[in-house]
Short mmCIF file of C-alpha atoms and ligand atoms in Angstrom, two decimals:
data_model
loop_
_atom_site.label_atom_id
_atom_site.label_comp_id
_atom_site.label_asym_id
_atom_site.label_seq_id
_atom_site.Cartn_x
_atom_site.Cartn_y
_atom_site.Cartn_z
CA UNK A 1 0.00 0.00 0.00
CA UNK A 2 1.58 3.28 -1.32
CA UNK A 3 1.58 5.62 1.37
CA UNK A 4 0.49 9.61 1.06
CA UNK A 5 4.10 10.29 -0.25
CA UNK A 6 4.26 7.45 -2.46
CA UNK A 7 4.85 7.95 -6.24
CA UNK A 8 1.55 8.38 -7.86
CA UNK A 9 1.67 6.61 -11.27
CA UNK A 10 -0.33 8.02 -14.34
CA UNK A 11 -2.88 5.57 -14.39
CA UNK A 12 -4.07 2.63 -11.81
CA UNK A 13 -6.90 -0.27 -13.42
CA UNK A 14 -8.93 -1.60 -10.77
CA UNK A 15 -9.28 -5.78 -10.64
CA UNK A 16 -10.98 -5.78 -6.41
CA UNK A 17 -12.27 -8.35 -4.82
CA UNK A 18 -15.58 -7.71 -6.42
CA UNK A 19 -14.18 -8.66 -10.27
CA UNK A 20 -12.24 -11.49 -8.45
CA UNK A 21 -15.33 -13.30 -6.90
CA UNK A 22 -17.16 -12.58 -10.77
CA UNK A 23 -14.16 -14.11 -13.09
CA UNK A 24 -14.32 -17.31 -9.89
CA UNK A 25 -17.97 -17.76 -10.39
CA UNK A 26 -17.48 -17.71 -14.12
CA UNK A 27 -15.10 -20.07 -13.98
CA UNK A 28 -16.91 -23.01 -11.54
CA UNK A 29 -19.95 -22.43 -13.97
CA UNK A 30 -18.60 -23.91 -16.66
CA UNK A 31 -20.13 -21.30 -18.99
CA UNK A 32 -17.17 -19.77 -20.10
CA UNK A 33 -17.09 -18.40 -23.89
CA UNK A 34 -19.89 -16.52 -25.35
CA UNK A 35 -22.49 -17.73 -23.04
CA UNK A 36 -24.92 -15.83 -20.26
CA UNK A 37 -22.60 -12.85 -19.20
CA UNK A 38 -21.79 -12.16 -22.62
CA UNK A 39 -25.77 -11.88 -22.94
CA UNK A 40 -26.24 -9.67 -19.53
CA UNK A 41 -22.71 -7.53 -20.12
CA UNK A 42 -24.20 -6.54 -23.74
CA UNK A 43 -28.05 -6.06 -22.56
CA UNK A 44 -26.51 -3.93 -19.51
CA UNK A 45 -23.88 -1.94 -21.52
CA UNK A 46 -27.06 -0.87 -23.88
CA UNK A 47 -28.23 1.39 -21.22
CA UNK A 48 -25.11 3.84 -21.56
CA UNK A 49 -25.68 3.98 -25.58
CA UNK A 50 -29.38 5.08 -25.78
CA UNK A 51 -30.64 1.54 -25.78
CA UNK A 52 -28.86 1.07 -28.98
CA UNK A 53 -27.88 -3.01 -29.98
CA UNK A 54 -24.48 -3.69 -28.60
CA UNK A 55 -21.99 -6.81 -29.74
CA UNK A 56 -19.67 -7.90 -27.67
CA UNK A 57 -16.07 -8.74 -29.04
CA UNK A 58 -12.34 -9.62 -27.82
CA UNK A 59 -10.97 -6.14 -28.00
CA UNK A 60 -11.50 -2.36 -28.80
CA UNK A 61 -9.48 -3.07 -32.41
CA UNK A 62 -11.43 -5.97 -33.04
CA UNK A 63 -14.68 -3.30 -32.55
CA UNK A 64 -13.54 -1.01 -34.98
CA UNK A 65 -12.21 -4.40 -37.64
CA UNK A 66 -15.55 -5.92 -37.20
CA UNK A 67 -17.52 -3.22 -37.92
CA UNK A 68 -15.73 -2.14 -41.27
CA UNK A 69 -15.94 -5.46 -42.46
CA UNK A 70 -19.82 -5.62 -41.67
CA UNK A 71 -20.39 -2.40 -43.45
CA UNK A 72 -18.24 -4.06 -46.36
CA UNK A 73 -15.31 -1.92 -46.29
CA UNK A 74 -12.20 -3.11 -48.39
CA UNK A 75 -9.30 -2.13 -50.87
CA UNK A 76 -9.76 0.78 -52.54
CA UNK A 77 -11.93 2.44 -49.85
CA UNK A 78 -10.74 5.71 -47.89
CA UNK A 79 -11.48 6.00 -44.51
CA UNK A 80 -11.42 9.31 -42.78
CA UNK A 81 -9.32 9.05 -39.37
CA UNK A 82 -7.71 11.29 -37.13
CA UNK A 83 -3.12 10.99 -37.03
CA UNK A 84 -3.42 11.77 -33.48
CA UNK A 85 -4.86 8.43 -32.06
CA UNK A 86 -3.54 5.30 -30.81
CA UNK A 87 -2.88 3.43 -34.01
CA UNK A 88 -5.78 1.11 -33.59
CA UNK A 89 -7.89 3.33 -35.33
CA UNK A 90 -5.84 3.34 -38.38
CA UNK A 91 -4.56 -0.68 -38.08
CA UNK A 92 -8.17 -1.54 -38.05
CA UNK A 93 -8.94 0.34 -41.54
CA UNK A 94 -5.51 -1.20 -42.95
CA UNK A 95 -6.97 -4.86 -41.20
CA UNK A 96 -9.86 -4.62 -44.13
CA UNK A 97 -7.79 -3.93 -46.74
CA UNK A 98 -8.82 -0.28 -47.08
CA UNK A 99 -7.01 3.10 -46.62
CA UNK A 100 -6.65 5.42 -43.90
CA UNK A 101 -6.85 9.17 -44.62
CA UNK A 102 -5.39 11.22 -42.03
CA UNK A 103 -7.09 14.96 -41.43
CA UNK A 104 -6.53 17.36 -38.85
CA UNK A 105 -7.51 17.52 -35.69
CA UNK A 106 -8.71 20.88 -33.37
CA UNK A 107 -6.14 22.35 -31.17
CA UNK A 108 -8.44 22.93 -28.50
CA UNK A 109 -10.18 19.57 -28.41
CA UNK A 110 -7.32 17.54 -29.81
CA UNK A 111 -10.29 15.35 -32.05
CA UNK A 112 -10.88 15.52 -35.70
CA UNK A 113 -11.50 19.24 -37.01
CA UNK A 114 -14.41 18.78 -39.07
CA UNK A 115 -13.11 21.50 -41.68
CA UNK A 116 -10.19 19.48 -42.38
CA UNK A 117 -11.98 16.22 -42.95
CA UNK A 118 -14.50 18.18 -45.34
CA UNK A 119 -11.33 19.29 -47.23
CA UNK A 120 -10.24 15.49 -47.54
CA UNK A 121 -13.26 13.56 -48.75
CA UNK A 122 -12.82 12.27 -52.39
CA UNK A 123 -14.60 9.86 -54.53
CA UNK A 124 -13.40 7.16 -53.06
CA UNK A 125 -14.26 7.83 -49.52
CA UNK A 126 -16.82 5.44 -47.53
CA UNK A 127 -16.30 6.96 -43.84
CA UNK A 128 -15.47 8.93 -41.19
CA UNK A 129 -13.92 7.78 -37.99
CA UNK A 130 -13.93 10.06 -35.66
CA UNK A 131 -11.98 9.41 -32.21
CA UNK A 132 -13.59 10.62 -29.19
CA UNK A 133 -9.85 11.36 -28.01
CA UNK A 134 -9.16 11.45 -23.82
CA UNK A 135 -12.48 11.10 -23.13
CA UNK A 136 -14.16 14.42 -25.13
CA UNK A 137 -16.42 13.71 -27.55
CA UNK A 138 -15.49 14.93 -31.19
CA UNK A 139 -17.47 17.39 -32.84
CA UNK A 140 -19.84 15.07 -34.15
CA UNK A 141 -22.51 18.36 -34.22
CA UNK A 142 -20.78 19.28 -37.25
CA UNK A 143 -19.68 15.73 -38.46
CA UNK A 144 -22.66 13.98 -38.60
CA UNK A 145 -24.55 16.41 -40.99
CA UNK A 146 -20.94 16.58 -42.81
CA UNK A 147 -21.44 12.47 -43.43
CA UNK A 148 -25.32 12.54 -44.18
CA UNK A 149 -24.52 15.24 -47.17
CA UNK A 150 -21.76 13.22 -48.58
CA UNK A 151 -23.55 9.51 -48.38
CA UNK A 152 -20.26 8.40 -45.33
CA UNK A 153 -20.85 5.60 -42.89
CA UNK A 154 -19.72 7.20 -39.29
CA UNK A 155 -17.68 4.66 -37.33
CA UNK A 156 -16.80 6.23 -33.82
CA UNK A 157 -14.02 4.85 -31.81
CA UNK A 158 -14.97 4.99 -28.26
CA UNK A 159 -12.34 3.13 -26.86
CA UNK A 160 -11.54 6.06 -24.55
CA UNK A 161 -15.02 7.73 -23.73
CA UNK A 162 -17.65 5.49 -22.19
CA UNK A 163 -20.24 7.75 -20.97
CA UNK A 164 -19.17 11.01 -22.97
CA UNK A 165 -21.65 12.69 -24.19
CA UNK A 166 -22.59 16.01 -26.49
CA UNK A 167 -25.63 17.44 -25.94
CA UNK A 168 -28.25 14.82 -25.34
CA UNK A 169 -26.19 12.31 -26.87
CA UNK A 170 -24.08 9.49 -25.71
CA UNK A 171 -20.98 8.76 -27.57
CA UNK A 172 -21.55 5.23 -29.17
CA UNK A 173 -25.09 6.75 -30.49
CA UNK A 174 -24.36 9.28 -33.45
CA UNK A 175 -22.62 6.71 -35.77
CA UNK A 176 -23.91 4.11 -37.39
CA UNK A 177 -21.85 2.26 -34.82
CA UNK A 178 -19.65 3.58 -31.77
CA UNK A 179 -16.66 1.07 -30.62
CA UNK A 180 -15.47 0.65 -27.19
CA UNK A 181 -12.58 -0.61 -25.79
CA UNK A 182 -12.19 -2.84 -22.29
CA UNK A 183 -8.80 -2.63 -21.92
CA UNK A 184 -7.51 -2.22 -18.38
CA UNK A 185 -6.04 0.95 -19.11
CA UNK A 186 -9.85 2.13 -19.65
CA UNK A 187 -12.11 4.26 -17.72
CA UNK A 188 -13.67 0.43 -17.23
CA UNK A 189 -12.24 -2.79 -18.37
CA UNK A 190 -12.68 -6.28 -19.07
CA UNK A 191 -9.24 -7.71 -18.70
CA UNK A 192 -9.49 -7.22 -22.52
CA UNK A 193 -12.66 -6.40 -24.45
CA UNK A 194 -14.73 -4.41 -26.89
CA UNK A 195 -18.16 -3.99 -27.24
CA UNK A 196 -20.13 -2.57 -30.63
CA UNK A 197 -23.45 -0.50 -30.32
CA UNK A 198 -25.21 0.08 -33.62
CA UNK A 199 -29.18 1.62 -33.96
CA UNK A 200 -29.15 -1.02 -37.15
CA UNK A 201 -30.41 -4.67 -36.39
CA UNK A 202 -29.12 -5.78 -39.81
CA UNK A 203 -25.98 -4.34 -38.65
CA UNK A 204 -25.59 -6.22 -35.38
CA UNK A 205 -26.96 -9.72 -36.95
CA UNK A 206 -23.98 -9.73 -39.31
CA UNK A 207 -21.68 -8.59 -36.36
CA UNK A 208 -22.71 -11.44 -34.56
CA UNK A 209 -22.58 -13.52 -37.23
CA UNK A 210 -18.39 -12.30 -37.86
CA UNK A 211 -17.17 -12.86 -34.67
CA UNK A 212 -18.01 -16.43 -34.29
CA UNK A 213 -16.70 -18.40 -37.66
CA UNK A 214 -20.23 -16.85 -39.74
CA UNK A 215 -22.58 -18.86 -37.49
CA UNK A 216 -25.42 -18.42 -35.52
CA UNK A 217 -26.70 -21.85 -35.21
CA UNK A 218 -23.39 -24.45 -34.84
CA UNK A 219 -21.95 -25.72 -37.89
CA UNK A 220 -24.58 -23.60 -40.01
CA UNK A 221 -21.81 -21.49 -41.33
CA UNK A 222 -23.78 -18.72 -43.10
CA UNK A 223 -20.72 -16.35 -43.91
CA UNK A 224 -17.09 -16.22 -43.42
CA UNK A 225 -16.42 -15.17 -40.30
CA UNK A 226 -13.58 -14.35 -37.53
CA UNK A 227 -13.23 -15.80 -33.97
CA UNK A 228 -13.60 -12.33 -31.68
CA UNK A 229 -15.80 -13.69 -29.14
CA UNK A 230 -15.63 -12.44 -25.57
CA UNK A 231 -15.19 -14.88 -22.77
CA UNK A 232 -17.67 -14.91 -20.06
CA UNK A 233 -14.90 -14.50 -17.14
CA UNK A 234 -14.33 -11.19 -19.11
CA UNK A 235 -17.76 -10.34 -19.56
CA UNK A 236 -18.59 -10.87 -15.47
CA UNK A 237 -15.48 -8.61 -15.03
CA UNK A 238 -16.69 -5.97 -17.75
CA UNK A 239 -20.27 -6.37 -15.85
CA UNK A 240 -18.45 -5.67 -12.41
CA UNK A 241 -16.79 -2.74 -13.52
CA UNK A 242 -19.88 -1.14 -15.79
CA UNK A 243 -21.89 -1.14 -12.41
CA UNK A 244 -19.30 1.28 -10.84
CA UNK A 245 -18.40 3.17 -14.41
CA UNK A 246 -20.81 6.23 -12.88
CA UNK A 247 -19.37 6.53 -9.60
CA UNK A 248 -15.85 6.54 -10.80
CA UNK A 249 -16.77 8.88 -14.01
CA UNK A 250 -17.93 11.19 -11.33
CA UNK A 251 -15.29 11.04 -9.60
CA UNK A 252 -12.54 11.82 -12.43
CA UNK A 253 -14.54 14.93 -13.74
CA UNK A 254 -14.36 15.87 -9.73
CA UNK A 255 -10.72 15.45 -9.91
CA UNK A 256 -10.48 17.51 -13.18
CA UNK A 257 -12.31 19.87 -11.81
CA UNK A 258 -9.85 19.93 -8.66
CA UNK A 259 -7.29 19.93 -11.31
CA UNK A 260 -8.39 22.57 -13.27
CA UNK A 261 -9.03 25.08 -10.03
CA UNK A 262 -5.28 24.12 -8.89
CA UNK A 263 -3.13 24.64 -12.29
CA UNK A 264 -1.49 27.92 -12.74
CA UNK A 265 1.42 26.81 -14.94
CA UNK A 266 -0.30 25.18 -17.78
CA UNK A 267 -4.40 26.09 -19.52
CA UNK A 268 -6.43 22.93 -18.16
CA UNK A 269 -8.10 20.94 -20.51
CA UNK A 270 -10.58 22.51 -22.87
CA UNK A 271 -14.07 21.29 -23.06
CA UNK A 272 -16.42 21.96 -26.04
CA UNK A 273 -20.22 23.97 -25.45
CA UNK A 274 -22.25 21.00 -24.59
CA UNK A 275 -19.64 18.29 -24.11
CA UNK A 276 -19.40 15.95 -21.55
CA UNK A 277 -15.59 15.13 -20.95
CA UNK A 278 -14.82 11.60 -19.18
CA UNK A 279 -11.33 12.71 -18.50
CA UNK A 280 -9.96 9.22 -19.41
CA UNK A 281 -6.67 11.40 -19.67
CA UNK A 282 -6.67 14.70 -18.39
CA UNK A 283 -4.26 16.01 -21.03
CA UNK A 284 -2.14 19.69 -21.04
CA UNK A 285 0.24 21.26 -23.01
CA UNK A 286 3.67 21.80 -22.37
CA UNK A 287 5.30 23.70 -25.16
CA UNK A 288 8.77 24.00 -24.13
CA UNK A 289 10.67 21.09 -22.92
CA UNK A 290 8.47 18.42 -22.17
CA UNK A 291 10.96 15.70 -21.07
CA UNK A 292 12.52 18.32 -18.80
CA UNK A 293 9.24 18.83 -16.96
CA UNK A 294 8.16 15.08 -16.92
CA UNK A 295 11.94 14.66 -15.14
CA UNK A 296 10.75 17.53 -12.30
CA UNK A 297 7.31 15.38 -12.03
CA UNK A 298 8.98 12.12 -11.78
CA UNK A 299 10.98 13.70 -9.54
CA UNK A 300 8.26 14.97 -7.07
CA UNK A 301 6.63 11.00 -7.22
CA UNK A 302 4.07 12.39 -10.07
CA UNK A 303 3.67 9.86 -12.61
CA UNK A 304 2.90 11.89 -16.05
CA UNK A 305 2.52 10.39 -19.75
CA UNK A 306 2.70 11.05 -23.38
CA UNK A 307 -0.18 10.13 -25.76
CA UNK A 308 0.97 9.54 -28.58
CA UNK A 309 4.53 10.85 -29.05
CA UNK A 310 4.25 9.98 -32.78
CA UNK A 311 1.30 10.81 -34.69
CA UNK A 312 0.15 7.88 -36.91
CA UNK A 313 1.19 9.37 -40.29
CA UNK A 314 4.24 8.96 -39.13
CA UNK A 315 4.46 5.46 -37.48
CA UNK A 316 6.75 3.10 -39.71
CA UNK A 317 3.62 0.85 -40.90
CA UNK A 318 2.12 3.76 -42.17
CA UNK A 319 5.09 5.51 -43.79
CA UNK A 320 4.82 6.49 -47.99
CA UNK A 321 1.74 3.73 -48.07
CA UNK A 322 0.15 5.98 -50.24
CA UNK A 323 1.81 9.50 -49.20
CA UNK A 324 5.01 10.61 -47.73
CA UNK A 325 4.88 12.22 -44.41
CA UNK A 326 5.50 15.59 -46.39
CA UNK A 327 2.49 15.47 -48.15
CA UNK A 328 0.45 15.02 -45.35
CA UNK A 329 -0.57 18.45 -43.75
CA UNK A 330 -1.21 18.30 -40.34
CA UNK A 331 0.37 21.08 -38.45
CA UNK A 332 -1.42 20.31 -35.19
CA UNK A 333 -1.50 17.08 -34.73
CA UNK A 334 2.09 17.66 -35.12
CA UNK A 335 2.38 20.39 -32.68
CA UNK A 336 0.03 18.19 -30.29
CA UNK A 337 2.42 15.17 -30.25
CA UNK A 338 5.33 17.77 -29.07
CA UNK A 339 3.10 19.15 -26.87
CA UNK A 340 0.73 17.06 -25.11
CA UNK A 341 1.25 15.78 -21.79
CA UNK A 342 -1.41 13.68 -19.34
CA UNK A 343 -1.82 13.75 -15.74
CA UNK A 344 -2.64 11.08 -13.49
CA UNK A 345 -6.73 11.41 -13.16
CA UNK A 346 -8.27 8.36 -12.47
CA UNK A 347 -10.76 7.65 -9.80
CA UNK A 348 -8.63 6.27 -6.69
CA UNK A 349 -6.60 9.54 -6.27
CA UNK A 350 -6.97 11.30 -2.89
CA UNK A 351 -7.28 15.15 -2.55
CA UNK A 352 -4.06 15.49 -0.95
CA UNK A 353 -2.69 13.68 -4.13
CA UNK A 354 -4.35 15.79 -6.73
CA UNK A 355 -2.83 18.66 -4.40
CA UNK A 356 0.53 17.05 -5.04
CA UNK A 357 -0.04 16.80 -8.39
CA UNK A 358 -1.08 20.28 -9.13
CA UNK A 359 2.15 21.77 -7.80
CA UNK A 360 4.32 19.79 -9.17
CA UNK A 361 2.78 20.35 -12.54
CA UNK A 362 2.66 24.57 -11.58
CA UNK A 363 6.63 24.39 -10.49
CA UNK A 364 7.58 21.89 -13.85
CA UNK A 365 5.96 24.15 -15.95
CA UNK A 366 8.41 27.19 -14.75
CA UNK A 367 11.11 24.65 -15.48
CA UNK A 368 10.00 23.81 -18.97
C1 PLP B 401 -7.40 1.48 -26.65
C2 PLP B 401 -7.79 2.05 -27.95
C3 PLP B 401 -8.18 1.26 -29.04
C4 PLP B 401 -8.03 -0.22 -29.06
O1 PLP B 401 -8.63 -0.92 -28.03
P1 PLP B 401 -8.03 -2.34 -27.59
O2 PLP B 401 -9.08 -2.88 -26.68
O3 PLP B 401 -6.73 -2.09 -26.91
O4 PLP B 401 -7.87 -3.18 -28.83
C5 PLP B 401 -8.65 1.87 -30.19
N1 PLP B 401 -8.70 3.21 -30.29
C6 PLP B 401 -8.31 4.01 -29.28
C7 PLP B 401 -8.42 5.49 -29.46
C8 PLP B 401 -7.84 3.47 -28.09
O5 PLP B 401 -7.43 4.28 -27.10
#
C-alpha cells in the first residue's frame, strides 16, 4: 500500500475483490465463452448507448475491424481518421484492406477538425472515424450532418469515452456504430474487451454472425467469419466494472475539476459547449521542454505520460503507403504530439494527491 508520499503513477486499473469473486464464479460455472454474461454484459452496456444493440467482441481493435468489415469496407476504400490516435484506429482500416486518410484535428479539443476532414473527402471515400480522443467527444454536431450530405458511414471509436456525451447524446449513439474498448487501461475494463453499439439490427446480426466463424446456429456457417468472441470470465469482469463506471466517471470529472481550479502553470483541458468530458486522460500542453518537466514530475513522485509521441502518419507501418509524411498536412497534430502531456486522473486519487499533483505540474511548468 503506497503511502500519502508514495509515487503516484499516471494511471491505476482496478481488478478488487468484487471482479475477483465474478471471473471465480465464471469459472466453476462452466459457462465460459460466449455464453450468459456475454448476454447480460451486452443487454446492460445498452443502457449507456441510448438503448442502442451492442456486440460484444475480444478487443477495442477488433470493434472497430468488425464493424468495417460488416459495413463491407475493403481495398480501394478511404477512410477518414484522425493521425493523433492510438494506431488502432488506423490498423483496423488497414486490417480490411482499405485506406486510412489522415485529417486534422482541433487544437483545442485535440479530435478531428471537421473542416479538415470536409477538405479530404474524395470519390473514393466510404467513412469517417472520428476518435472521441481522452475522453471528449469529437465534434460530431458538425460531423454527422458533414457524413449525411456526402452519403459516409460514421464509425466512432470509443475506446476512450464510455459515458461522454454532447448534448443529449451518448458517444456510441451518433454513428452508425460507436466502438469501445475494455482494456484495463480504460475508464472500465474487461481484462481485454470491446463492445459494438449500432441503432441497425441488420448491422448487429452480421456482427454477430463475424465474430463467431459466420454462425449463428453451430456448424450452419452462413458467412465467413472471424473468432472475436468475448469470454464470459471477461464479460462478469466488464459487468463488475460497468456497475461502478458512474461513480468513478464522477469522480474523475471531480478530480479535473480539482485539477483545473489548482493549475497555474499550464491552460487545463478545454471542453467543447455541450460536451461531456470523461477525462480518461486529463491532457495539457507543455510547449517547451516536455521531457525536462516530466523529469521535475517524476521527480516529485508524479507519474505523467505522453499520448501519442508519434502521430500515426508517421508510425513506420504507415510511412509512404500511399503518401510521404511531407504530403500530409497536419500542423497540429504535429504540434500536439510535441506538446501534449497527461496527468494522473483516475478515480482512486486522494485530494491530498491531486494537491501534489497540481504543484508539481505549476513548479515543472516554470522549469520547462
Ligand atoms: C485502446 C484504444 C483502441 C483499441 O482498443 P483495444 O481494446 O486495446 O484493442 C482503439 N482506439 C483508441 C483510441 C484506443 O485508445
Amino acid at each position: 500500500m503506497a503511502g500519502s508520499d508514495g509515487a503516484i503513477p499516471p494511471a491505476r486499473p482496478v481488478i478488487g475483490q468484487a471482479e475477483i469473486d465474478a471471473a471465480v464464479r465464471v469459472l466453476r460455472s462452466g459457462m465460459v465463452v460466449q455464453g450468459p454474461e456475454v448476454a447480460a454484459f451486452e443487454s446492460e452496456f445498452g443502457e449507456l448507448v441510448g438503448g442502442r444493440h451492442c456486440v460484444a467482441v475480444n478487443s477495442g481493435t477488433s470493434a472497430l475491424q468488425l464493424t468495417l468489415m460488416a459495413l463491407g469496407f475493403g481495398p480501394g476504400d478511404e477512410v477518414i481518421v484522425p493521425s493523433f490516435s492510438f494506431a488502432a484506429t488506423a490498423n483496423a482500416v488497414r486490417l480490411v484492406g482499405a485506406t486510412p486518410v489522415f485529417a486534422d484535428i482541433e487544437a483545442d479539443t485535440f479530435c478531428l477538425d471537421p473542416d479538415a476532414v470536409a477538405a479530404a473527402i474524395t470519390p473514393r471515400t466510404v467513412a469517417v472515424m472520428p476518435v472521441h480522443l481522452y475522453g471528449h467527444p469529437a465534434a460530431m454536431d458538425r460531423l454527422v450532418p458533414l457524413a449525411q450530405a456526402h452519403g459516409l458511414a460514421i464509425v466512432e471509436d470509443a475506446a476512450q469515452a464510455h459515458g461522454a456525451a454532447l448534448g443529449d447524446t451518448p458517444v456510441g449513439a451518433f454513428g452508425v456504430a460507436g466502438c469501445f474498448s475494455f482494456y484495463p487501461t480504460k475508464n472500465m475494463h474487461s481484462l481485454e474487451g470491446g463492445m459494438i453499439s449500432t441503432a441497425d439490427e441488420g448491422l448487429a446480426r452480421t456482427l454477430r454472425l463475424l465474430r463467431n466463424q459466420g454462425m449463428e446456429q453451430r456448424y450452419q456457417n452462413e458467412i465467413v467469419g472471424a473468432n472475436m468472441r468475448m469470454t464470459d470470465v471477461s464479460a462478469a469482469i466488464g459487468r463488475v466494472q460497468l456497475g461502478q463506471l458512474a461513480e468513478w466517471t464522477q469522480r474523475r470529472r471531480d478530480n479535473a475539476a480539482h485539477l483545473d481550479a489548482r493549475l497555474t502553470g499550464v491552460r487545463p483541458p478545454a471542453v467543447a459547449t455541450g460536451a461531456r468530458h470523461v477525462y480518461h486522460q486529463y491532457t495539457v500542453r507543455v510547449p517547451g521542454d516536455r521531457a525536462a518537466a516530466q523529469a521535475v514530475l517524476a521527480d516529485r513522485g508524479v507519474g505523467s505520460a505522453v499520448y501519442y509521441p508519434t502521430p500515426i502518419h508517421r508510425l513506420r507501418p504507415f510511412l509512404a503507403a500511399d503518401r510521404t509524411v511531407g504530403e500530409w498536412k497536419l500542423p497540429e497534430t504535429d504540434r500536439a504530439a510535441g506538446e501534449v502531456l497527461s496527468l494522473p486522473v483516475y478515480p482512486g486519487l486522494t485530494t491530498a494527491e491531486l494537491d501534489r499533483i497540481a504543484d508539481a505540474v505549476n513548479d515543472a511548468a516554470v522549469s520547462a
